[in-house]
PDB file of C-alpha atoms in Angstrom:
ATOM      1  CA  UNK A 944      67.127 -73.562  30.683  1.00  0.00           C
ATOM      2  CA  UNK A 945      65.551 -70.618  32.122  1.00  0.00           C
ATOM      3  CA  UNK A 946      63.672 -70.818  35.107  1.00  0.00           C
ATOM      4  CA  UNK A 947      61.468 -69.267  37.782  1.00  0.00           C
ATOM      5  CA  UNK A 948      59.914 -70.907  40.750  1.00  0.00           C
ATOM      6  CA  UNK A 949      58.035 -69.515  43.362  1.00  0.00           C
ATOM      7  CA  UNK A 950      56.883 -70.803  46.491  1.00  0.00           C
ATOM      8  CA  UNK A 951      54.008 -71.566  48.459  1.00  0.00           C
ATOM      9  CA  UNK A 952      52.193 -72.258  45.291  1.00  0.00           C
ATOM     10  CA  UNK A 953      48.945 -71.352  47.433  1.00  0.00           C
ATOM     11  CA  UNK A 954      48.580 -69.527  51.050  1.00  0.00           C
ATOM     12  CA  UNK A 955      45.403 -69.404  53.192  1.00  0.00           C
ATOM     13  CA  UNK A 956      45.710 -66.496  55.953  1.00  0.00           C
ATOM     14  CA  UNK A 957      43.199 -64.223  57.834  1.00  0.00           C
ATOM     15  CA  UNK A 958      43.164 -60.580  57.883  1.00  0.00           C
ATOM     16  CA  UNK A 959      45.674 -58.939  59.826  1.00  0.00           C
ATOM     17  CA  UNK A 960      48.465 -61.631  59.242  1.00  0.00           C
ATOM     18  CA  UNK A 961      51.827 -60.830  57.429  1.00  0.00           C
ATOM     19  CA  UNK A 962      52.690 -63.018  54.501  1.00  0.00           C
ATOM     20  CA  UNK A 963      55.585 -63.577  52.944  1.00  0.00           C
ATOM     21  CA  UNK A 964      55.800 -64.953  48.738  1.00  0.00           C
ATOM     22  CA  UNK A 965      59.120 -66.364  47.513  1.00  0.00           C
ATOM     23  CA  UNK A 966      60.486 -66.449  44.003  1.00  0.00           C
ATOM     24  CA  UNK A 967      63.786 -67.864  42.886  1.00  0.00           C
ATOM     25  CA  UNK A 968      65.555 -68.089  39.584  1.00  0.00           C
ATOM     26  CA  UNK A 969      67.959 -69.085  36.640  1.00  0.00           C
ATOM     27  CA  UNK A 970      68.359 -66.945  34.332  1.00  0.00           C
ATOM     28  CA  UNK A 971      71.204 -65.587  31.962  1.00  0.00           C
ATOM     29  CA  UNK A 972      71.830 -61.996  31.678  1.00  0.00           C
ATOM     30  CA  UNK A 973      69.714 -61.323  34.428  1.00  0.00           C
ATOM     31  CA  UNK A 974      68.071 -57.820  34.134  1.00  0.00           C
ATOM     32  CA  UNK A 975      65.327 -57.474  36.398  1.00  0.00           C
ATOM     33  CA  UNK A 976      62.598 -58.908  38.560  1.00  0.00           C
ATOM     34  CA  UNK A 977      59.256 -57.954  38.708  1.00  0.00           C
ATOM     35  CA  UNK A 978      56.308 -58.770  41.144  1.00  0.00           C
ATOM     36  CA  UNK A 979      52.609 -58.892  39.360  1.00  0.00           C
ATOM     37  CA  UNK A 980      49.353 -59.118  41.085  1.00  0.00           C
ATOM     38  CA  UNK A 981      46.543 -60.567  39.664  1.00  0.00           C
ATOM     39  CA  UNK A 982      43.128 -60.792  40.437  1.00  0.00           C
ATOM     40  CA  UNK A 983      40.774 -61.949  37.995  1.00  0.00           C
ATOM     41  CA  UNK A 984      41.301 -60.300  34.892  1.00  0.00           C
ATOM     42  CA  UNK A 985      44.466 -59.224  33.494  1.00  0.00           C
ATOM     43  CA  UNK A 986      48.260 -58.802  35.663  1.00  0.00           C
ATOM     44  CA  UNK A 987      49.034 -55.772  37.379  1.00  0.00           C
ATOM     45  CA  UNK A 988      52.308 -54.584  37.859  1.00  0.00           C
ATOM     46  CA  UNK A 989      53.987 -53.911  41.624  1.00  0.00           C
ATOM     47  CA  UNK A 990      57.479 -53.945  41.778  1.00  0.00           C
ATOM     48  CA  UNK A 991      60.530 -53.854  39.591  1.00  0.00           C
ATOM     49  CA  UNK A 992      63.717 -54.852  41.252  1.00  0.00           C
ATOM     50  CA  UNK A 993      67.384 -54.583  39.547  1.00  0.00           C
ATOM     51  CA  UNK A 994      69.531 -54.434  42.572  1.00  0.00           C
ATOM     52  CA  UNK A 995      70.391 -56.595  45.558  1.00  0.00           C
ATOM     53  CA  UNK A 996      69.738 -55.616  49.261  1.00  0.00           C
ATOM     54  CA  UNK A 997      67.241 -52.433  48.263  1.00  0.00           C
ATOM     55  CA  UNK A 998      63.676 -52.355  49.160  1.00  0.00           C
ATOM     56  CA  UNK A 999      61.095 -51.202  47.042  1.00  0.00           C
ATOM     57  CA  UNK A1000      57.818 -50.452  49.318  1.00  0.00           C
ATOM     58  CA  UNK A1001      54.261 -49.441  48.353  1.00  0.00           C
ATOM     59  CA  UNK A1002      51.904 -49.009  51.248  1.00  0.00           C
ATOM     60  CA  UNK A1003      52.001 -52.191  52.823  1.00  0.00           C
ATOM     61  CA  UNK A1004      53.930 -54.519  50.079  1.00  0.00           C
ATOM     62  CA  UNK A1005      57.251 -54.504  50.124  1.00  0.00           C
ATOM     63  CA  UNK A1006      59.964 -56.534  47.723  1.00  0.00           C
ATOM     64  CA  UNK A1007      63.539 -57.122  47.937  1.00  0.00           C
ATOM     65  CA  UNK A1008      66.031 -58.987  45.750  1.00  0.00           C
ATOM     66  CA  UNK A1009      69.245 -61.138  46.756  1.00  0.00           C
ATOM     67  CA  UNK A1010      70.990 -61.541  43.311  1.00  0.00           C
ATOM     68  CA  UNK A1011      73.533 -63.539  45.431  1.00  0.00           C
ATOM     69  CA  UNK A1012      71.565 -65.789  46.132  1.00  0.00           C
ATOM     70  CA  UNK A1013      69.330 -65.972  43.376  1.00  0.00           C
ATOM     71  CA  UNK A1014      65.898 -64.999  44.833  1.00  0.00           C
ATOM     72  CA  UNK A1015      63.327 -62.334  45.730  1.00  0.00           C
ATOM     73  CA  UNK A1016      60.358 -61.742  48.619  1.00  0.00           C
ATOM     74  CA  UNK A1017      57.381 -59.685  48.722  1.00  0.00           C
ATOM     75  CA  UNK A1018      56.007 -59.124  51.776  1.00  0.00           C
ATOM     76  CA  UNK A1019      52.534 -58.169  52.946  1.00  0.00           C
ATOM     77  CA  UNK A1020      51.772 -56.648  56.013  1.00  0.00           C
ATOM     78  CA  UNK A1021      48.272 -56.518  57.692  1.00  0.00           C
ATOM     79  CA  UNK A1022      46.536 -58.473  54.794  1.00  0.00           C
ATOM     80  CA  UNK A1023      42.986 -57.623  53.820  1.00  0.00           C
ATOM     81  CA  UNK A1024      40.668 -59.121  51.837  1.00  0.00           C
ATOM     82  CA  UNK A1025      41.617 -57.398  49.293  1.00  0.00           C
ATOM     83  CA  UNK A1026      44.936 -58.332  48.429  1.00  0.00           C
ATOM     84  CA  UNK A1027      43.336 -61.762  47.806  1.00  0.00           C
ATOM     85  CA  UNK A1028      44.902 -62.421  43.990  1.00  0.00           C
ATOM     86  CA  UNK A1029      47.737 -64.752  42.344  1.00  0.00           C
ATOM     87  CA  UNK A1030      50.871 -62.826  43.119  1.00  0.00           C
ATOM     88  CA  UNK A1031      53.453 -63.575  39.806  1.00  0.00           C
ATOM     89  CA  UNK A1032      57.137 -63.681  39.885  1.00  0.00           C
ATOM     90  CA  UNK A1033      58.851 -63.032  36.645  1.00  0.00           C
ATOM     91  CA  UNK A1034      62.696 -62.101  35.676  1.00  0.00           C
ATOM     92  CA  UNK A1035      63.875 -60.215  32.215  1.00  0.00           C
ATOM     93  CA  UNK A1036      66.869 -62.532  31.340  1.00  0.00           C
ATOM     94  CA  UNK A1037      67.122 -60.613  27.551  1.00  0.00           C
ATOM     95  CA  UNK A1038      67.067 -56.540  27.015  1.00  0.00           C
ATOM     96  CA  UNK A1039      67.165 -57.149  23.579  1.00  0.00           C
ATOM     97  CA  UNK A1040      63.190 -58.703  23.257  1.00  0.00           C
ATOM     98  CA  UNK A1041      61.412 -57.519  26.842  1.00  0.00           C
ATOM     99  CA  UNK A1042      60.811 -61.015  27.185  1.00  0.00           C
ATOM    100  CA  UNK A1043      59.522 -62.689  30.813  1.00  0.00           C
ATOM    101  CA  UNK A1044      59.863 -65.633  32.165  1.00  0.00           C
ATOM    102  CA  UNK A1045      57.130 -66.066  34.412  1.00  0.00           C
ATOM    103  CA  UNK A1046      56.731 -68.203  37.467  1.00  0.00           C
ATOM    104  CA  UNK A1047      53.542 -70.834  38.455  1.00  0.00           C
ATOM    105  CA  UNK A1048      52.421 -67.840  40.480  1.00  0.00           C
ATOM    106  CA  UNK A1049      51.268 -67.961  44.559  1.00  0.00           C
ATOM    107  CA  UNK A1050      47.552 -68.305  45.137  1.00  0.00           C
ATOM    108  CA  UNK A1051      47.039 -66.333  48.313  1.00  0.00           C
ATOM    109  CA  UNK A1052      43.677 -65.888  50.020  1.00  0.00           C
ATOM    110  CA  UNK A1053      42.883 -63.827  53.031  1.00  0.00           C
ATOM    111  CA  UNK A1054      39.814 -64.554  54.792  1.00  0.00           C
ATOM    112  CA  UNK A1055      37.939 -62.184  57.052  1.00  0.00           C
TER     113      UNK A1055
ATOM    114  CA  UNK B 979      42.531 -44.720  27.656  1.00  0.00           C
ATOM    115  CA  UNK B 980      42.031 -47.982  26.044  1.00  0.00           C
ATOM    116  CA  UNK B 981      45.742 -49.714  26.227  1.00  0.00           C
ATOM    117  CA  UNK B 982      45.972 -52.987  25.223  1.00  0.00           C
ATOM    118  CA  UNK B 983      42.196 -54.844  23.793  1.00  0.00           C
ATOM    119  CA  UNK B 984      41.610 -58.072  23.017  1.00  0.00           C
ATOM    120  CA  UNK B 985      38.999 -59.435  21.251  1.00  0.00           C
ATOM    121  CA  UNK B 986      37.080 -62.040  21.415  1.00  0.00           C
ATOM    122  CA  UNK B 987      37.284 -62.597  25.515  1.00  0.00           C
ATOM    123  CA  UNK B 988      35.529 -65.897  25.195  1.00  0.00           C
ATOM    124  CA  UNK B 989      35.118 -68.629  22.600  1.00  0.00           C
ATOM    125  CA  UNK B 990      34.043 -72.288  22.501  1.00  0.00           C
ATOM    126  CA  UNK B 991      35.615 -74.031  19.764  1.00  0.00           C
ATOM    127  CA  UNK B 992      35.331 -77.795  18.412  1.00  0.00           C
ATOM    128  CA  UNK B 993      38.442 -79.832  17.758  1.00  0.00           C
ATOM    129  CA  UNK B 994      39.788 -78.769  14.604  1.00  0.00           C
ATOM    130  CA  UNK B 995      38.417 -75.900  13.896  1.00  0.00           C
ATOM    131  CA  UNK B 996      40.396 -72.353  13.210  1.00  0.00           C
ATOM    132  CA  UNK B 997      40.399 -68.874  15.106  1.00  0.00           C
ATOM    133  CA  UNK B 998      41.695 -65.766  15.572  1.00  0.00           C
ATOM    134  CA  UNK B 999      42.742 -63.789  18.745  1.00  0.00           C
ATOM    135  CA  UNK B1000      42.917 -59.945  18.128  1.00  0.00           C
ATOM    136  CA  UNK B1001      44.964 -57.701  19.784  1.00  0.00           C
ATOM    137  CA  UNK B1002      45.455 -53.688  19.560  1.00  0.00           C
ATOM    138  CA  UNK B1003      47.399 -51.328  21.716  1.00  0.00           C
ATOM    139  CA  UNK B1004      46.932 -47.650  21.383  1.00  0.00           C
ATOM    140  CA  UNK B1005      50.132 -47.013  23.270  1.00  0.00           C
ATOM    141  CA  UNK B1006      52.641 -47.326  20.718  1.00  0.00           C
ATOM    142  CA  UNK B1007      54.277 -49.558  21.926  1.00  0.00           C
ATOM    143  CA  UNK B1008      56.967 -51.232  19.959  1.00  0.00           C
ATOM    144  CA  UNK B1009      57.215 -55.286  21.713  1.00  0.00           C
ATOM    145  CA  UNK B1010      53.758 -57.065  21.742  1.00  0.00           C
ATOM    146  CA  UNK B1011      53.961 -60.801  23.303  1.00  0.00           C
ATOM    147  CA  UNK B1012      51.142 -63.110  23.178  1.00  0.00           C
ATOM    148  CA  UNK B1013      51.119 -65.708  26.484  1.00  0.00           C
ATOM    149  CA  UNK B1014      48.911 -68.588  27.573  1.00  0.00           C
ATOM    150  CA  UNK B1015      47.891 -68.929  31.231  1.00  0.00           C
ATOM    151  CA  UNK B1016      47.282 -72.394  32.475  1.00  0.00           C
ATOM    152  CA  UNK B1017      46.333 -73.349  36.413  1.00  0.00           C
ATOM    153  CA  UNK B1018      49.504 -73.833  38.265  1.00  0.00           C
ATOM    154  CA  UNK B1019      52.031 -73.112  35.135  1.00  0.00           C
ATOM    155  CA  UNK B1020      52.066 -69.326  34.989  1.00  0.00           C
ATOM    156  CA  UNK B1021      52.266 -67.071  32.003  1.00  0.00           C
ATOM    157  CA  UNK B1022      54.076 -69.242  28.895  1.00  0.00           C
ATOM    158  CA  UNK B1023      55.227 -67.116  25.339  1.00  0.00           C
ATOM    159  CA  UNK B1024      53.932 -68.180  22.890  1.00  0.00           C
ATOM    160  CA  UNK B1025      54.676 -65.622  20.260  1.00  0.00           C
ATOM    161  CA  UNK B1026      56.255 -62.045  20.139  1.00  0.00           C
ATOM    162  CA  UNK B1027      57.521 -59.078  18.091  1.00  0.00           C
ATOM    163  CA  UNK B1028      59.628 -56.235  18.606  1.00  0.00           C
ATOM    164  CA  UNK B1029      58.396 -54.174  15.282  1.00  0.00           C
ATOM    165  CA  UNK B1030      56.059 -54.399  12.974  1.00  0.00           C
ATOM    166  CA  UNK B1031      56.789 -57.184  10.242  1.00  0.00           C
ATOM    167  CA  UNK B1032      58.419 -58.895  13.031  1.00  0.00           C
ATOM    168  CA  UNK B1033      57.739 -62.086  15.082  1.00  0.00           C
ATOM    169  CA  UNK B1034      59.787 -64.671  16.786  1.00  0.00           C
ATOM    170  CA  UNK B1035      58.852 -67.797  18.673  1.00  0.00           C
ATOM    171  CA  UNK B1036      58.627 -68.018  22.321  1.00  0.00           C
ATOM    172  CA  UNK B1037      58.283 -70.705  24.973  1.00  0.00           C
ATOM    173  CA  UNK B1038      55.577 -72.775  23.333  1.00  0.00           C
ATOM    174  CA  UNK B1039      55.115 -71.870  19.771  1.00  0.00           C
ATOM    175  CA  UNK B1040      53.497 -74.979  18.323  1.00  0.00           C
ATOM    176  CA  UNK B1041      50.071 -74.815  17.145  1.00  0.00           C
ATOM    177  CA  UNK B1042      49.790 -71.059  16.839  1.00  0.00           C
ATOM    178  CA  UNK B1043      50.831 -68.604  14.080  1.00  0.00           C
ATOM    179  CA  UNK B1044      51.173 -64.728  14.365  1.00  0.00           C
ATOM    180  CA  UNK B1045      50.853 -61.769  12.544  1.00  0.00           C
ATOM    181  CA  UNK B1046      52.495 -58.060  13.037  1.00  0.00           C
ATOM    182  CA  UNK B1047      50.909 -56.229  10.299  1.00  0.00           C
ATOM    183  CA  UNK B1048      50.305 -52.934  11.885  1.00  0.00           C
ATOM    184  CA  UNK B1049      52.392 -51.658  14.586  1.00  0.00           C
ATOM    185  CA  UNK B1050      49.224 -51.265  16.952  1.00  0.00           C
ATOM    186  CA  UNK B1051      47.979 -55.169  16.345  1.00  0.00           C
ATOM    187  CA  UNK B1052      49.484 -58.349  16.929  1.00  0.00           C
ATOM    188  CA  UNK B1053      47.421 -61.483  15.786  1.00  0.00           C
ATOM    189  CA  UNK B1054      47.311 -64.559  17.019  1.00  0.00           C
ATOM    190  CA  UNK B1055      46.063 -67.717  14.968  1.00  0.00           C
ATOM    191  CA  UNK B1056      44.912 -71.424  15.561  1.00  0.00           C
ATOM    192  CA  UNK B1057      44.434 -73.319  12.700  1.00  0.00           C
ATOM    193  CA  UNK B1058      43.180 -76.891  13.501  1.00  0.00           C
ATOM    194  CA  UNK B1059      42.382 -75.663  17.522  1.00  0.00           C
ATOM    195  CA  UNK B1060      43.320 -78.967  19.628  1.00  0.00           C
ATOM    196  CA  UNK B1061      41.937 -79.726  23.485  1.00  0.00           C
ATOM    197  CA  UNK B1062      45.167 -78.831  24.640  1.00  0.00           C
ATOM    198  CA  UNK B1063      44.661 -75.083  23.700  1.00  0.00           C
ATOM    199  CA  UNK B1064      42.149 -74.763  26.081  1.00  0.00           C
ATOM    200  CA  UNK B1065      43.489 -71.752  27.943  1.00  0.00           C
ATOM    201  CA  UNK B1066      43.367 -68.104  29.069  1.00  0.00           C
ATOM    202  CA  UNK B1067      45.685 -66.442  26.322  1.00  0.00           C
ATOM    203  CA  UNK B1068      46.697 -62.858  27.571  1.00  0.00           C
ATOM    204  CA  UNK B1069      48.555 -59.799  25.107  1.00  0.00           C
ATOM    205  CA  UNK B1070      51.122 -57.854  26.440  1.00  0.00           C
ATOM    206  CA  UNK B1071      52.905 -54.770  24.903  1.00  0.00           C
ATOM    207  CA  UNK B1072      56.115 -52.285  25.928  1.00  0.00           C
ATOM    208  CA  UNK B1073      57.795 -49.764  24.837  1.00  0.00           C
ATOM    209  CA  UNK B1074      61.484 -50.763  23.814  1.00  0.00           C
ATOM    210  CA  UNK B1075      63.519 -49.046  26.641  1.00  0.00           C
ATOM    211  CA  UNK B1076      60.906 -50.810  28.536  1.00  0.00           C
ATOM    212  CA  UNK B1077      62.319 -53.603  27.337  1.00  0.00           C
ATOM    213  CA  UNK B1078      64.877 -53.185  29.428  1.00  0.00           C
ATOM    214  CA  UNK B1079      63.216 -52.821  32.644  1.00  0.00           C
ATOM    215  CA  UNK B1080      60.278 -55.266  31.662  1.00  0.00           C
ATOM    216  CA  UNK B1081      57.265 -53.670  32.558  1.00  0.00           C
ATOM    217  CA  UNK B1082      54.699 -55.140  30.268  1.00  0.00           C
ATOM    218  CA  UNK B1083      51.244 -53.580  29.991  1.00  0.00           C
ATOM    219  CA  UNK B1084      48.444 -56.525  29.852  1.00  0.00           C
ATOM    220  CA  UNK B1085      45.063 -57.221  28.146  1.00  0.00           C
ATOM    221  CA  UNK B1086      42.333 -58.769  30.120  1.00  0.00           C
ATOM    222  CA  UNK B1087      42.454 -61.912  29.039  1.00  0.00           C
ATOM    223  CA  UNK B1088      40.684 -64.147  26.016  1.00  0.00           C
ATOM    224  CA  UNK B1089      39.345 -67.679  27.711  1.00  0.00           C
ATOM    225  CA  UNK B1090      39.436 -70.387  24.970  1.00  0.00           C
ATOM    226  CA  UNK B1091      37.525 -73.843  25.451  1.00  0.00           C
ATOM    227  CA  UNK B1092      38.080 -76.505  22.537  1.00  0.00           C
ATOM    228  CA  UNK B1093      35.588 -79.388  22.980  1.00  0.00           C
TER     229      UNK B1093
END
């Protein structure tokens, strides 16, 4: 079966620290990973990742997949308030549908 | 720009009793999914189609019907709503080649209580 777990399931920081969200997987016919954000209405996408070792970077998130060894980070530098949201892993196993499998999501809140 | 509506964003149902979930993309997007979003599970599929006239079950199918009439809307139907449908049910939609790559393009969200 399919599968996608991420990990912490919920992080407390305060500005200024760097964070780190984990996702692993098992999937067939692995395709690609993407990282949503969401805060309280509907998912926003980030990242899409398809190969290992390269970093994809957006101000200052950045995402990296080991397809090795089955997982993925995204990493946030100098939180803020801001990027207070449930960060979702979720990996295209099928190119045939467009279908993701999602995981429980990370719960992260920065406090001032 | 209105991308991908649903409609309604909240309802209160009793145990039982029928609804429908609307959703309409003005993207033209080929795939629409319907998910569920419960606290500490993540998004679940529930339904999806990759063409109008289509649909296929997801993840968690039971208890819900859909409809792909129209290439812009994809339905989604309870027909005797149960507790455990209490949920936040989100619509997604891509374009096929997307469908590679997975980018999906979300609603905001329709929060379901059944009492």
């Amino acid at each position: 079966e399919d599968k996608v777990v991420q990990s912490p399931l919920s992080l407390v920081v305060h500005e200024g620290d760097t964070v780190t969200l984990n996702c692993s997987y098992e999937v067939t016919n692995f395709r690609s990973l993407l990282w949503y954000k969401q805060e309280k209405k509907a998912p926003t996408f980030l990242f899409m990742l398809t190969s290992s070792g390269i970093e994809k970077k957006s101000g200052r998130l950045s995402s990296i997949l080991d397809k090795k060894e089955l997982f993925s980070i995204l990493n946030i530098t100098a939180t803020q308030t801001g990027d207070s949201a449930v960060y979702l892993c979720a990996v295209l196993g099928s190119s045939n549908t467009g279908k993701l499998i999602f995981g429980q999501g990370t719960t992260l809140q920065v406090k001032p | 720009n209105a991308g991908v509506t649903q409609t309604p964003k909240f309802r209160v149902l009793k145990t039982g009793q029928s609804m429908t979930l609307l959703c309409a993309q003005d993207m033209n997007h080929e795939y629409m999914y319907w998910y569920r979003q419960d606290p500490g599970m993540g998004l679940r599929l529930i339904h999806y189609s990759v063409g109008e006239g289509t649909t296929a079950k997801g993840e968690v199918p039971d208890g819900y019907n859909v409809s792909r009439l129209k290439k812009q809307n994809f339905l989604l139907g309870l027909e005797s709503a149960a507790p455990s449908q209490t949920s936040v049910y989100f619509c997604a939609s891509s374009y096929p080649w997307t469908g590679v790559t997975g980018e999906l393009f979300f609603g905001e969200g329709s929060r379901l209580t059944v009492l």
